[in-house]
PDB file of C-alpha atoms and ligand atoms in Angstrom:
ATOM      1  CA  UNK A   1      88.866 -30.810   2.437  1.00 86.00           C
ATOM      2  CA  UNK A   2      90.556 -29.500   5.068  1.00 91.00           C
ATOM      3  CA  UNK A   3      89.518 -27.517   7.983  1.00 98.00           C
ATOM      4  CA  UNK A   4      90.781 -25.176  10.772  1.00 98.00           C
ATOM      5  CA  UNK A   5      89.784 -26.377  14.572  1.00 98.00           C
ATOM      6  CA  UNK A   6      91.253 -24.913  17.461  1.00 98.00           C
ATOM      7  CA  UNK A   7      94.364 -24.607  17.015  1.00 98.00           C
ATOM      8  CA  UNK A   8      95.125 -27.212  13.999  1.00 98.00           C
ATOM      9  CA  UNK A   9      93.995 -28.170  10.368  1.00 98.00           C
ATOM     10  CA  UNK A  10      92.769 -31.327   9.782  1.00 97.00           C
ATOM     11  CA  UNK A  11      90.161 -33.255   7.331  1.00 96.00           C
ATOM     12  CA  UNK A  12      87.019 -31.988   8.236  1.00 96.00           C
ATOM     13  CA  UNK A  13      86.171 -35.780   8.729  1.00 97.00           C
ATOM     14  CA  UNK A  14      88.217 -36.002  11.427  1.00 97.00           C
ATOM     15  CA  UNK A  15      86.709 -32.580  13.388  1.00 97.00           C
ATOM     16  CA  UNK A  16      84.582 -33.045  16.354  1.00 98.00           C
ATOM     17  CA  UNK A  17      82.937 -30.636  18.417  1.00 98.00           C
ATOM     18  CA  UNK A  18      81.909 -31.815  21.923  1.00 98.00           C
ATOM     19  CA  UNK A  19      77.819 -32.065  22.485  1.00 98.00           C
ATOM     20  CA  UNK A  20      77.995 -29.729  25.479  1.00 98.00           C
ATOM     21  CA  UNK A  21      79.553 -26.510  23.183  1.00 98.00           C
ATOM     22  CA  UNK A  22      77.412 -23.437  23.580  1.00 99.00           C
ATOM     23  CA  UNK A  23      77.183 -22.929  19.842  1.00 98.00           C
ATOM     24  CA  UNK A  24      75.449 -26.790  19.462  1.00 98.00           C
ATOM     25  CA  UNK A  25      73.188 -25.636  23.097  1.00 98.00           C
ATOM     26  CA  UNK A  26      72.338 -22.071  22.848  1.00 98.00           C
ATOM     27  CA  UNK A  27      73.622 -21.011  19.320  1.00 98.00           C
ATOM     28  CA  UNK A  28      75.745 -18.691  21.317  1.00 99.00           C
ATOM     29  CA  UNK A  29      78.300 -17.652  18.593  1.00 99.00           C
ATOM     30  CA  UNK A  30      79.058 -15.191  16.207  1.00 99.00           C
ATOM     31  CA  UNK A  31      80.066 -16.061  12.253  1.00 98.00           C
ATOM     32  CA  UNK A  32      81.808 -14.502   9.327  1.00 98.00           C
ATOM     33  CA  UNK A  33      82.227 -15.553   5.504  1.00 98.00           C
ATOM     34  CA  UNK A  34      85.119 -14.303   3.403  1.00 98.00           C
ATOM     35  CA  UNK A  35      85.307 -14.619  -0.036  1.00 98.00           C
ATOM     36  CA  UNK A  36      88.187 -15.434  -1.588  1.00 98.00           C
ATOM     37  CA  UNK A  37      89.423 -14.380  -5.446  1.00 97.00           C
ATOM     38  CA  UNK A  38      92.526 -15.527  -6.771  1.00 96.00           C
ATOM     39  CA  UNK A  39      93.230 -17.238  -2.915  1.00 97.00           C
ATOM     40  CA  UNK A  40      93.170 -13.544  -2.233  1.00 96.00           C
ATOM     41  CA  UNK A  41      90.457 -12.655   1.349  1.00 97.00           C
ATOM     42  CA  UNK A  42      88.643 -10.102  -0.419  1.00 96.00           C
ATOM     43  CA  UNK A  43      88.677  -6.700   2.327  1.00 96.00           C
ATOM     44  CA  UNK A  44      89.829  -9.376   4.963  1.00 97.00           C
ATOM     45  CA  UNK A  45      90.397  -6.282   7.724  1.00 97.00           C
ATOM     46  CA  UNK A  46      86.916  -5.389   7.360  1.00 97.00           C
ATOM     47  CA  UNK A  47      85.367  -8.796   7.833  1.00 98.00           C
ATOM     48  CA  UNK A  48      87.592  -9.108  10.424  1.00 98.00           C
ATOM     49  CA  UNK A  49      86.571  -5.593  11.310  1.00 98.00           C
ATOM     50  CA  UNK A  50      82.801  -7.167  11.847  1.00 98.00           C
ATOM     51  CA  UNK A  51      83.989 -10.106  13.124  1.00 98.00           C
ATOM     52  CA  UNK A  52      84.839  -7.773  16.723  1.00 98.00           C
ATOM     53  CA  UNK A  53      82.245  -5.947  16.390  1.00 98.00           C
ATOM     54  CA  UNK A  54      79.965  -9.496  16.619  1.00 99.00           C
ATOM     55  CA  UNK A  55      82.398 -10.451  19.385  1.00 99.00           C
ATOM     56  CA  UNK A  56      81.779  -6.798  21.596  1.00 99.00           C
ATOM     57  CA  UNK A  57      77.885  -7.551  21.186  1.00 98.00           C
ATOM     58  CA  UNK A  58      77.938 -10.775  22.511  1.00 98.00           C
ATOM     59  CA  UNK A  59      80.224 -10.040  25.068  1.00 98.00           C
ATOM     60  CA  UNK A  60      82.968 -12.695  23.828  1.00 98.00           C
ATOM     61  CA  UNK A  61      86.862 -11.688  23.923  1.00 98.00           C
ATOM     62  CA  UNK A  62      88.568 -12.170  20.294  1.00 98.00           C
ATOM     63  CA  UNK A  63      90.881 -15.374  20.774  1.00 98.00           C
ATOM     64  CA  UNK A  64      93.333 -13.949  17.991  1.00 98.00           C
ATOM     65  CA  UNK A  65      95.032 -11.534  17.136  1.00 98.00           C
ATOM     66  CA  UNK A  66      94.516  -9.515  13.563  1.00 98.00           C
ATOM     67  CA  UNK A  67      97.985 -11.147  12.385  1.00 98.00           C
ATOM     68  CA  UNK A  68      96.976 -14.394  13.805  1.00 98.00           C
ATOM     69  CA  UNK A  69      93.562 -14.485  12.093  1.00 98.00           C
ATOM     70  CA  UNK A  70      95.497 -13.396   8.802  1.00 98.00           C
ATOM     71  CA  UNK A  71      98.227 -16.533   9.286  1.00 98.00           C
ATOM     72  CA  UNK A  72      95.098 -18.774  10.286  1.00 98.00           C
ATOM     73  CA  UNK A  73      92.970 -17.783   7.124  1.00 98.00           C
ATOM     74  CA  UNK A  74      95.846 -17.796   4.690  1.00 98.00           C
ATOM     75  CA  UNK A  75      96.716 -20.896   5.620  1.00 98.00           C
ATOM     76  CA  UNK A  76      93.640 -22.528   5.070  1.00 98.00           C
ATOM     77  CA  UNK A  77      93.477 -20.922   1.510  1.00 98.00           C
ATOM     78  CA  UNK A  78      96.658 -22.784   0.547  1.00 97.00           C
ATOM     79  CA  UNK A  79      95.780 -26.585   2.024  1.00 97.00           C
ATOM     80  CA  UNK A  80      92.642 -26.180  -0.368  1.00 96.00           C
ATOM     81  CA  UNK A  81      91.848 -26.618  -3.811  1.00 95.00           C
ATOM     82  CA  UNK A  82      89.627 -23.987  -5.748  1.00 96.00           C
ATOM     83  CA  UNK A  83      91.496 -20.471  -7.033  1.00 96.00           C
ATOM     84  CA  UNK A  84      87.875 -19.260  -5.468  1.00 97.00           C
ATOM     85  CA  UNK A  85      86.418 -19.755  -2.011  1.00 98.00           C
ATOM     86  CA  UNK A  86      84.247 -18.536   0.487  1.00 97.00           C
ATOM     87  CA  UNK A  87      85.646 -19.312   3.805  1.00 98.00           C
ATOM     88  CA  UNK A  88      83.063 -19.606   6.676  1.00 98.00           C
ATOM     89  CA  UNK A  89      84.915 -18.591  10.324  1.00 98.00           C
ATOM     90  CA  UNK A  90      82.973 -19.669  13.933  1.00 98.00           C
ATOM     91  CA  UNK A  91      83.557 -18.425  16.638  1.00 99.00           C
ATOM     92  CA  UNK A  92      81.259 -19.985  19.875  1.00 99.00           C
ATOM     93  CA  UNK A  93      81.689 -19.307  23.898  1.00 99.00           C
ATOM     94  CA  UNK A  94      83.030 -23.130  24.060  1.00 98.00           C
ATOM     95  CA  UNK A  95      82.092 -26.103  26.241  1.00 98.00           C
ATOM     96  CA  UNK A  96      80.578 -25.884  30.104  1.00 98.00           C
ATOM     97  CA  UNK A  97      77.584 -27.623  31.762  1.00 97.00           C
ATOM     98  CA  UNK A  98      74.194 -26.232  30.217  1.00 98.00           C
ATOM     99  CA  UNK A  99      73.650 -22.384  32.277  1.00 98.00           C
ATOM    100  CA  UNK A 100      72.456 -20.182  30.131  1.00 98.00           C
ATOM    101  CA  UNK A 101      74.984 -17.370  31.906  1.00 98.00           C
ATOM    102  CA  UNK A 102      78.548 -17.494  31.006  1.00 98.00           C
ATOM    103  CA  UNK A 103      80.762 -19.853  31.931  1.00 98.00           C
ATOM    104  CA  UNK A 104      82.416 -18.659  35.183  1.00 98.00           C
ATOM    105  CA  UNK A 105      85.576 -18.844  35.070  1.00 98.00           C
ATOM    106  CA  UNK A 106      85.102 -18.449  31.269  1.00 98.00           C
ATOM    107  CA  UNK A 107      86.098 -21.593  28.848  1.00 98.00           C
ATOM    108  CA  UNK A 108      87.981 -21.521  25.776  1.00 98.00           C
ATOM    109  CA  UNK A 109      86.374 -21.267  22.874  1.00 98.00           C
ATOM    110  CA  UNK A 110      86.133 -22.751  19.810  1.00 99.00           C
ATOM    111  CA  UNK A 111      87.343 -21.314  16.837  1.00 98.00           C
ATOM    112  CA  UNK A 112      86.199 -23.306  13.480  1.00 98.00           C
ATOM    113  CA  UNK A 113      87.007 -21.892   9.842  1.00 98.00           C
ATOM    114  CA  UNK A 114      85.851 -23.890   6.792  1.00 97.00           C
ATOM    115  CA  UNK A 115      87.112 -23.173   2.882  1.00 97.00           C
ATOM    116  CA  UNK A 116      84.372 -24.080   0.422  1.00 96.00           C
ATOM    117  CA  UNK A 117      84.491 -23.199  -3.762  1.00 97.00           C
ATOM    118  CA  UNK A 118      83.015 -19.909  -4.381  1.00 97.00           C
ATOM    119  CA  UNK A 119      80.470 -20.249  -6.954  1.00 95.00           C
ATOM    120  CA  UNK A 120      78.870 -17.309  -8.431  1.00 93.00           C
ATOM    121  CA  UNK A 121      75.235 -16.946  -9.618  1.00 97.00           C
ATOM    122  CA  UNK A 122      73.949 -18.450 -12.597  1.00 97.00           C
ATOM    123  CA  UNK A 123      73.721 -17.053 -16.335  1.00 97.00           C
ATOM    124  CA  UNK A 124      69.945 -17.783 -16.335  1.00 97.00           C
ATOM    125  CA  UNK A 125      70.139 -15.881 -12.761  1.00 98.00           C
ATOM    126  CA  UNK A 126      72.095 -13.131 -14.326  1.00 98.00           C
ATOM    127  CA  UNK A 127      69.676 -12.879 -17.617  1.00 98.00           C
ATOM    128  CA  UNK A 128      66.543 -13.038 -15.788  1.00 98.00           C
ATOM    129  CA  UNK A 129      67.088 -12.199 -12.390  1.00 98.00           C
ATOM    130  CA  UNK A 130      65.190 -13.998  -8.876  1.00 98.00           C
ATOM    131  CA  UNK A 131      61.945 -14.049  -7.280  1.00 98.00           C
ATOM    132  CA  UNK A 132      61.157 -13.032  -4.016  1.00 99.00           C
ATOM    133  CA  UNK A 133      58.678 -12.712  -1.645  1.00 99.00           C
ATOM    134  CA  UNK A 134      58.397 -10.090   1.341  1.00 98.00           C
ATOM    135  CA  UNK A 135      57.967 -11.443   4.692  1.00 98.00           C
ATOM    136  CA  UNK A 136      57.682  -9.867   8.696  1.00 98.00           C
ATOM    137  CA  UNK A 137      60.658  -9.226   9.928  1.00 98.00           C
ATOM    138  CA  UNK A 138      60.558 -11.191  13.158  1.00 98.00           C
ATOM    139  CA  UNK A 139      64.209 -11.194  13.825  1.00 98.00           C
ATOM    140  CA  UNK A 140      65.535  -9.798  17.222  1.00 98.00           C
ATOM    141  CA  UNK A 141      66.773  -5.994  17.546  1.00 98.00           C
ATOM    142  CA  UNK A 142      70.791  -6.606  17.079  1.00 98.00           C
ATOM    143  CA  UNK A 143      70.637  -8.255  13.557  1.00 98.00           C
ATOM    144  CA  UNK A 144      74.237  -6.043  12.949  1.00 98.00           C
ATOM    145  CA  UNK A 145      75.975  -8.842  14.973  1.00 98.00           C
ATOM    146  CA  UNK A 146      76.594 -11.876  12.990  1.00 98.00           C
ATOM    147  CA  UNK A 147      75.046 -14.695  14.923  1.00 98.00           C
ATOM    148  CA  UNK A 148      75.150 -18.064  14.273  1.00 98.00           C
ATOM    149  CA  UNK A 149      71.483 -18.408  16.347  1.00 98.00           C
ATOM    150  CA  UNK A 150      70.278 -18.161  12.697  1.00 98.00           C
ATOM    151  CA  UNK A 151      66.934 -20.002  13.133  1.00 98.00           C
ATOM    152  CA  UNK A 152      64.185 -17.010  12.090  1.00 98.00           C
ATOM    153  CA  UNK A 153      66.924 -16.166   9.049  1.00 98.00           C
ATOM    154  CA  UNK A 154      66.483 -19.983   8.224  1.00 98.00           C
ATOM    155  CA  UNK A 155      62.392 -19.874   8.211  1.00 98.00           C
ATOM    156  CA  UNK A 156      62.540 -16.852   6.183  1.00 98.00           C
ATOM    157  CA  UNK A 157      64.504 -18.028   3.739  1.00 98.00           C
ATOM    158  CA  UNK A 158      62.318 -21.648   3.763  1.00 98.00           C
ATOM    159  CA  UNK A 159      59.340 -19.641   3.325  1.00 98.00           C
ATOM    160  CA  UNK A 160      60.928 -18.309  -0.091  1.00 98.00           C
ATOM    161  CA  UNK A 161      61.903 -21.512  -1.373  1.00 98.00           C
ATOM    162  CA  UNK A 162      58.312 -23.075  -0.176  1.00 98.00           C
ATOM    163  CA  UNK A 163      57.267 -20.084  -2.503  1.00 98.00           C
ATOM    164  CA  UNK A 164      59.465 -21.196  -5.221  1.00 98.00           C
ATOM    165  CA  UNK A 165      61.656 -17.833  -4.696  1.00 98.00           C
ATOM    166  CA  UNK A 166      65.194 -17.246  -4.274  1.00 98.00           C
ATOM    167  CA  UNK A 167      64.952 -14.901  -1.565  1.00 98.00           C
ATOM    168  CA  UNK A 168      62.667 -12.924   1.596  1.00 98.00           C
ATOM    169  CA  UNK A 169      62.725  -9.671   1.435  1.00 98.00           C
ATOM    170  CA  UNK A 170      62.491  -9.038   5.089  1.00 98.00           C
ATOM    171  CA  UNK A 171      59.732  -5.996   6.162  1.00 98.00           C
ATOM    172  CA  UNK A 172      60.151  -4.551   9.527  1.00 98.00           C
ATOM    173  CA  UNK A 173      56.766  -3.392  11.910  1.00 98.00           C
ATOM    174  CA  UNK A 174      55.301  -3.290   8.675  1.00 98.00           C
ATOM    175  CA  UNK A 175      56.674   0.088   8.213  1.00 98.00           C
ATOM    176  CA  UNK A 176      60.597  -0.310   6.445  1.00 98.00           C
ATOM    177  CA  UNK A 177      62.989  -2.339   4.388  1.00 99.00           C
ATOM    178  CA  UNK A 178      65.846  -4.132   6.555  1.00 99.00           C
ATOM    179  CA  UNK A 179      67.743  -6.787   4.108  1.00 99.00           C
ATOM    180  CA  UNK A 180      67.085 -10.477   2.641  1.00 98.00           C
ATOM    181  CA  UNK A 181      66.858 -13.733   4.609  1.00 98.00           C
ATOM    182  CA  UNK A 182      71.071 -13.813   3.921  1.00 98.00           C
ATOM    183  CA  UNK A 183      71.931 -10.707   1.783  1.00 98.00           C
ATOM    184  CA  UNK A 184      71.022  -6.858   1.343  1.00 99.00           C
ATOM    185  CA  UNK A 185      68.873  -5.358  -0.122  1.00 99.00           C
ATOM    186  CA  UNK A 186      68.554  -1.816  -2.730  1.00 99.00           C
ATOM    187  CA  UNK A 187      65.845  -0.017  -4.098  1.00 99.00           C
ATOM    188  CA  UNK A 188      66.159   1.830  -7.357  1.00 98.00           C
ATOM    189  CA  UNK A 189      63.332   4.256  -7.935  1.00 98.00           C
ATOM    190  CA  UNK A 190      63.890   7.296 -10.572  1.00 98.00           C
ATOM    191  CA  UNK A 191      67.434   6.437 -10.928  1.00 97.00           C
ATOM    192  CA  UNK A 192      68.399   6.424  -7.987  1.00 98.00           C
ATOM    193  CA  UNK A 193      69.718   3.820  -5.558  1.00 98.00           C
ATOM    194  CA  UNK A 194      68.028   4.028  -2.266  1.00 98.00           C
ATOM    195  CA  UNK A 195      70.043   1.543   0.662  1.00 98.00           C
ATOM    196  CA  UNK A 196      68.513   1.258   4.207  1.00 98.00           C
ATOM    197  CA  UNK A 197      70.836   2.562   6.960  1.00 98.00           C
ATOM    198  CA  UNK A 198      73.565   0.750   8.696  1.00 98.00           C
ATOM    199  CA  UNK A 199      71.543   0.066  11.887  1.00 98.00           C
ATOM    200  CA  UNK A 200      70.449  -2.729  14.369  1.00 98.00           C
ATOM    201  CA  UNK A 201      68.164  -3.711  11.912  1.00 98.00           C
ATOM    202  CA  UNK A 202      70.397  -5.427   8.983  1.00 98.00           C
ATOM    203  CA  UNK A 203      73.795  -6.934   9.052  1.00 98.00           C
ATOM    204  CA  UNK A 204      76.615  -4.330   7.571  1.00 98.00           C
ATOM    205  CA  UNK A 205      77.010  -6.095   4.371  1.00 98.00           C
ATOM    206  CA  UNK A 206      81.061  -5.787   2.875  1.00 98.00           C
ATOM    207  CA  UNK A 207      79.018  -6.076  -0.802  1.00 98.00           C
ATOM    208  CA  UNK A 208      76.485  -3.428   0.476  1.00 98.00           C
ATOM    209  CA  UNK A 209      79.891  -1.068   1.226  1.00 98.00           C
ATOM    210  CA  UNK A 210      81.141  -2.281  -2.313  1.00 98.00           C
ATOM    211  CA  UNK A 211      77.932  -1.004  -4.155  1.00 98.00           C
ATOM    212  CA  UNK A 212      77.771   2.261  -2.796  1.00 98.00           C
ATOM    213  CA  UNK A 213      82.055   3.128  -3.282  1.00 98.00           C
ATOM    214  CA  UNK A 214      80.736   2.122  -7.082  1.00 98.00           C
ATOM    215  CA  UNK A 215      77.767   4.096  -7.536  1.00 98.00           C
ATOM    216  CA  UNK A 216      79.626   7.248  -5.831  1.00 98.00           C
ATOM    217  CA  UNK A 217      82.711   6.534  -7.857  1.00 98.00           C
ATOM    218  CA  UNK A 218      80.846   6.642 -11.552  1.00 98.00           C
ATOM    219  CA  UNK A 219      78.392   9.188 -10.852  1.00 98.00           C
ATOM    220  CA  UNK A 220      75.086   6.855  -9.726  1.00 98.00           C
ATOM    221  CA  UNK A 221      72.892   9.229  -7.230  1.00 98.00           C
ATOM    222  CA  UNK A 222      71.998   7.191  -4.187  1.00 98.00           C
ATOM    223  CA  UNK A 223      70.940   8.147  -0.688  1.00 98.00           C
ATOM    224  CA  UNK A 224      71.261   5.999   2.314  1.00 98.00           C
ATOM    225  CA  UNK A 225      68.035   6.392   4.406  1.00 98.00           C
ATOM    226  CA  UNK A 226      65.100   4.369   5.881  1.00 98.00           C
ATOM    227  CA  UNK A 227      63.200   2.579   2.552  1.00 98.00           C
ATOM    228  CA  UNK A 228      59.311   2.456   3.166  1.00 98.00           C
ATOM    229  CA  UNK A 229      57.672  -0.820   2.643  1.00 98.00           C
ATOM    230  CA  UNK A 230      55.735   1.221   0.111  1.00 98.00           C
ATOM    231  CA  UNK A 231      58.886   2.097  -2.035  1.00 98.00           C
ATOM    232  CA  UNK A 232      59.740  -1.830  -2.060  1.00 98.00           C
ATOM    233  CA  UNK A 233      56.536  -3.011  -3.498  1.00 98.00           C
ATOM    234  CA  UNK A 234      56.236   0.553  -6.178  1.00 98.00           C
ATOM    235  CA  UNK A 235      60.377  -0.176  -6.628  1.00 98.00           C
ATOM    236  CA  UNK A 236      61.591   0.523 -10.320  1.00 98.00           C
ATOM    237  CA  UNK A 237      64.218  -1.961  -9.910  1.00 98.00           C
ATOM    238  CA  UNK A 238      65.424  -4.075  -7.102  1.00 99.00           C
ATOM    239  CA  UNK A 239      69.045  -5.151  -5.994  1.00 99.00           C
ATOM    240  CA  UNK A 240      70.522  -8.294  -3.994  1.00 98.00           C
ATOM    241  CA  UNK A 241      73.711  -7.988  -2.828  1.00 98.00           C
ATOM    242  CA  UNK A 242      75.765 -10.825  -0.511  1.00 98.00           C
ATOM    243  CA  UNK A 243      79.975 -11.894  -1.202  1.00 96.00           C
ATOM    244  CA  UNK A 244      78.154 -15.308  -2.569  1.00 95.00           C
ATOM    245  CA  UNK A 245      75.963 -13.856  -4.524  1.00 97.00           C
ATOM    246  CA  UNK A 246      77.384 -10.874  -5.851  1.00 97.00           C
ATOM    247  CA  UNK A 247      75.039  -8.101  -7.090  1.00 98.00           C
ATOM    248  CA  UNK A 248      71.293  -9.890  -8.615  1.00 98.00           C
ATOM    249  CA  UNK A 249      68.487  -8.121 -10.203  1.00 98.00           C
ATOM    250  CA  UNK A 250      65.030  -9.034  -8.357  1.00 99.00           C
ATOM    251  CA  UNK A 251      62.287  -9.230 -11.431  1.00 98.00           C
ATOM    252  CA  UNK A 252      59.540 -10.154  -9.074  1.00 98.00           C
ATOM    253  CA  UNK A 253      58.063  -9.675  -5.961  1.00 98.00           C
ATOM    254  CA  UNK A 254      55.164 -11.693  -4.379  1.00 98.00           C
ATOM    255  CA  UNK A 255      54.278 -12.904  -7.634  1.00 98.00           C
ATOM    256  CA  UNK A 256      54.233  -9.395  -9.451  1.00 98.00           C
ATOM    257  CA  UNK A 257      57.162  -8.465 -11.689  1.00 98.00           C
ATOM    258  CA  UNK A 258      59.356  -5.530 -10.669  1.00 98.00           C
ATOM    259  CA  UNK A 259      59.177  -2.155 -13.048  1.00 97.00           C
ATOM    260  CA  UNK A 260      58.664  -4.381 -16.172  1.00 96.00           C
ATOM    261  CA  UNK A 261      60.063  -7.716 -14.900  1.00 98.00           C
ATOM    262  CA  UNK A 262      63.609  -7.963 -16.471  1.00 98.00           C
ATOM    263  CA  UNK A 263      66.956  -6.815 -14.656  1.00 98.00           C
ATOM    264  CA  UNK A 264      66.808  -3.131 -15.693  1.00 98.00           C
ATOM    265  CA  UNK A 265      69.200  -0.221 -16.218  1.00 98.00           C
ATOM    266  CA  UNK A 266      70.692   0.150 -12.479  1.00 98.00           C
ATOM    267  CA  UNK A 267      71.549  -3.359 -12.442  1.00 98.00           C
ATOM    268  CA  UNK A 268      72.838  -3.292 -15.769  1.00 98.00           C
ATOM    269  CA  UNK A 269      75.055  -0.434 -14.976  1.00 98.00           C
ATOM    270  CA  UNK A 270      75.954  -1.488 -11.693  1.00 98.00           C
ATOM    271  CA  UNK A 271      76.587  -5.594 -12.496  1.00 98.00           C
ATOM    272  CA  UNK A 272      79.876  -4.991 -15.374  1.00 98.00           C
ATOM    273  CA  UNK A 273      80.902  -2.100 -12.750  1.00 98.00           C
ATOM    274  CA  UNK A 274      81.224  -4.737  -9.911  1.00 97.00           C
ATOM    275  CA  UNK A 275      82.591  -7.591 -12.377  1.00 97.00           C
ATOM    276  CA  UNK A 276      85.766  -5.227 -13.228  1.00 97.00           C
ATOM    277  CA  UNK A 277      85.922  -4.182  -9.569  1.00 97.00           C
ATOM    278  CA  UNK A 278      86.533  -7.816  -9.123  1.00 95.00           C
ATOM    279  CA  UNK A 279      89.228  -8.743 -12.141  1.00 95.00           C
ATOM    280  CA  UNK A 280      90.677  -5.199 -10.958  1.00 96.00           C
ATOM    281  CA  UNK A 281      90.376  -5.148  -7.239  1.00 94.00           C
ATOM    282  CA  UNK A 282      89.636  -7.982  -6.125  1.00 92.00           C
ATOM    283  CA  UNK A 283      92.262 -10.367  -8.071  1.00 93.00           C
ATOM    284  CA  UNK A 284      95.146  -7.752  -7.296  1.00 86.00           C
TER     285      UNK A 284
HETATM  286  N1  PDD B   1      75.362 -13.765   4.592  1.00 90.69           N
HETATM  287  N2  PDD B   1      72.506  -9.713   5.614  1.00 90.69           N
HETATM  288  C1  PDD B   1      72.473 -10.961   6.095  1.00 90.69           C
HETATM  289  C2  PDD B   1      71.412 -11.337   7.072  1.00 90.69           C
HETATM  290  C3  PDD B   1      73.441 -11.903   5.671  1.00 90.69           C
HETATM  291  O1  PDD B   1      73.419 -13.137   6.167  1.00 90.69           O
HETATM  292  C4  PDD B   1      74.415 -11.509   4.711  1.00 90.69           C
HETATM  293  C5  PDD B   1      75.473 -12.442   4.201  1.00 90.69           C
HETATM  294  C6  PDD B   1      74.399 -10.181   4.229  1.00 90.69           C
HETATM  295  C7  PDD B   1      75.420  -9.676   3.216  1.00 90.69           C
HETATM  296  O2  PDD B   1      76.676  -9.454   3.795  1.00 90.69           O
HETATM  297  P1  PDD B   1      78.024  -9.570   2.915  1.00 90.69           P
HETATM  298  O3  PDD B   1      77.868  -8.668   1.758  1.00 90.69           O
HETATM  299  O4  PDD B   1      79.107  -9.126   3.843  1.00 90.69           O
HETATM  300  O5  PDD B   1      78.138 -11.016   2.482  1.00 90.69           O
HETATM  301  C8  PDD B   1      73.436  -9.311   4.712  1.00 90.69           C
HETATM  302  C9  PDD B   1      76.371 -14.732   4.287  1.00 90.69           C
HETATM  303  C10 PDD B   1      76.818 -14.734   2.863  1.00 90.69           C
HETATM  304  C11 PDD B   1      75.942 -16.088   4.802  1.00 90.69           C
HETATM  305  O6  PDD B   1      75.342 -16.114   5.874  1.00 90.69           O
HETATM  306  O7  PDD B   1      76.219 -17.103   4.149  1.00 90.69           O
END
């Protein structure tokens, strides 16, 4: 496999980070993940898009260029194997001696992008959908950047799997929906499809964005707004969205099913809709 590390590709075997790099010391850093259909970025200007705006909120200058990342990330794509890929791009404020300020004069830093094989969710996934669980929300107030200081996402999502669920469902002052552990979240209730703003309090999902184009271009009523806690547990339906995980029905919920437990009529509207955006869209 072969990787991208400052400035040259390599086996990732042979890629070494020095111990004193603020990402390894202070998860100071910012991420992205691409997928990739057909060795096609999938809506590569927007990731790259969020990939400044993590950079502005942490205060970190872009080392490239929008050309440069596109050379970079296409060239990666072509020194590795699978038609599909999710490539994973870090970005950290480089090496100094341990102050938690800045480095002054500022270092370089290091730029790391991995390609890995796309794999999209199961059929018994798809048939039956995932369990979740809700959990507190005990994430810091600028969850729009894409950090790599990912350690309360990492709990949260532990806490689902020590539940024997695929997800947390992440529950803010006990008041309002924000997103999953690693992916977005939708509530269906009447028909409709209900998505949580694009705030400080969720990452700006590229899938979210894909959803909504789809439901406004065939005619699904949805409303982007603040979801109460109440309208996740009373939810007809509920949606998962992430670019590794596509769009998944949630059947239950702490144990109880959701609406009558099976993936129900939004996500079986919404799931062929996104599968052709993908042979149509995404593949072109
Ligand atoms: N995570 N919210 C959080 C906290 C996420 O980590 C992710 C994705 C999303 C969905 O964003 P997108 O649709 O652009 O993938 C929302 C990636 C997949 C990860 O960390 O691996």
């Amino acid at each position: 496999m072969s990787i991208y590390l400052n400035g040259a590709f390599m086996p990732i075997e042979e890629a070494r980070v020095p111990v004193l790099d603020r990402g390894f010391i202070f998860g100071d850093g910012v991420y992205e993940v691409i997928p990739v259909y057909s060795r096609r970025p999938f809506r590569l200007a927007e990731h790259l898009k969020r990939l400044q705006h993590s950079l502005d909120g942490i205060k970190l200058p872009n080392p490239h260029s929008e050309a440069e990342w596109t050379d970079i990330l296409n060239e990666l794509i072509q020194r590795n194997e699978p038609e599909d890929q999710y490539l994973y791009l870090h970005i950290t404020r480089g090496v100094a001696r341990r102050d938690h300020a800045f480095p002054n004069p500022p270092v370089p830093p290091t730029v790391f992008a991995l390609s890995n094989p796309l794999t999209t969710p199961s059929a018994e996934q798809l048939q039956h959908g995932i369990d979740c669980i809700t959990v507190v929300d005990n994430r810091w107030l600028r969850c729009d950047i894409k950090s790599i200081a990912l350690l309360p996402n990492v709990l949260l999502r532990q806490a689902a799997v020590d539940a024997g669920c695929a997800e947390a469902i992440l529950i803010r002052d006990d008041a309002f929906l924000t997103e999953g552990a690693a992916s977005n979240i939708f509530v269906v209730k009447n028909d409709k499809l209900l998505a949580p703003p694009k705030d400080n309090f969720m990452l700006p999902g590229i899938t979210y964005d894909v959803i909504l184009e789809l439901a406004a271009a065939n005619g699904i009523p949805y409303e982007v707004r603040r979801v109460t806690k109440a309208e996740v547990l009373s939810a007809d339906e509920l949606l998962l969205t992430s670019s590794t995980r596509e769009v998944l029905a949630i059947t239950t919920l702490d144990g109880k099913p959701v609406g009558d437990g099976k993936p129900g009529t939004m996500f079986t509207r919404l799931y062929p809709l996104y599968q052709t955006f993908k042979r149509e869209v995404m593949r072109k």
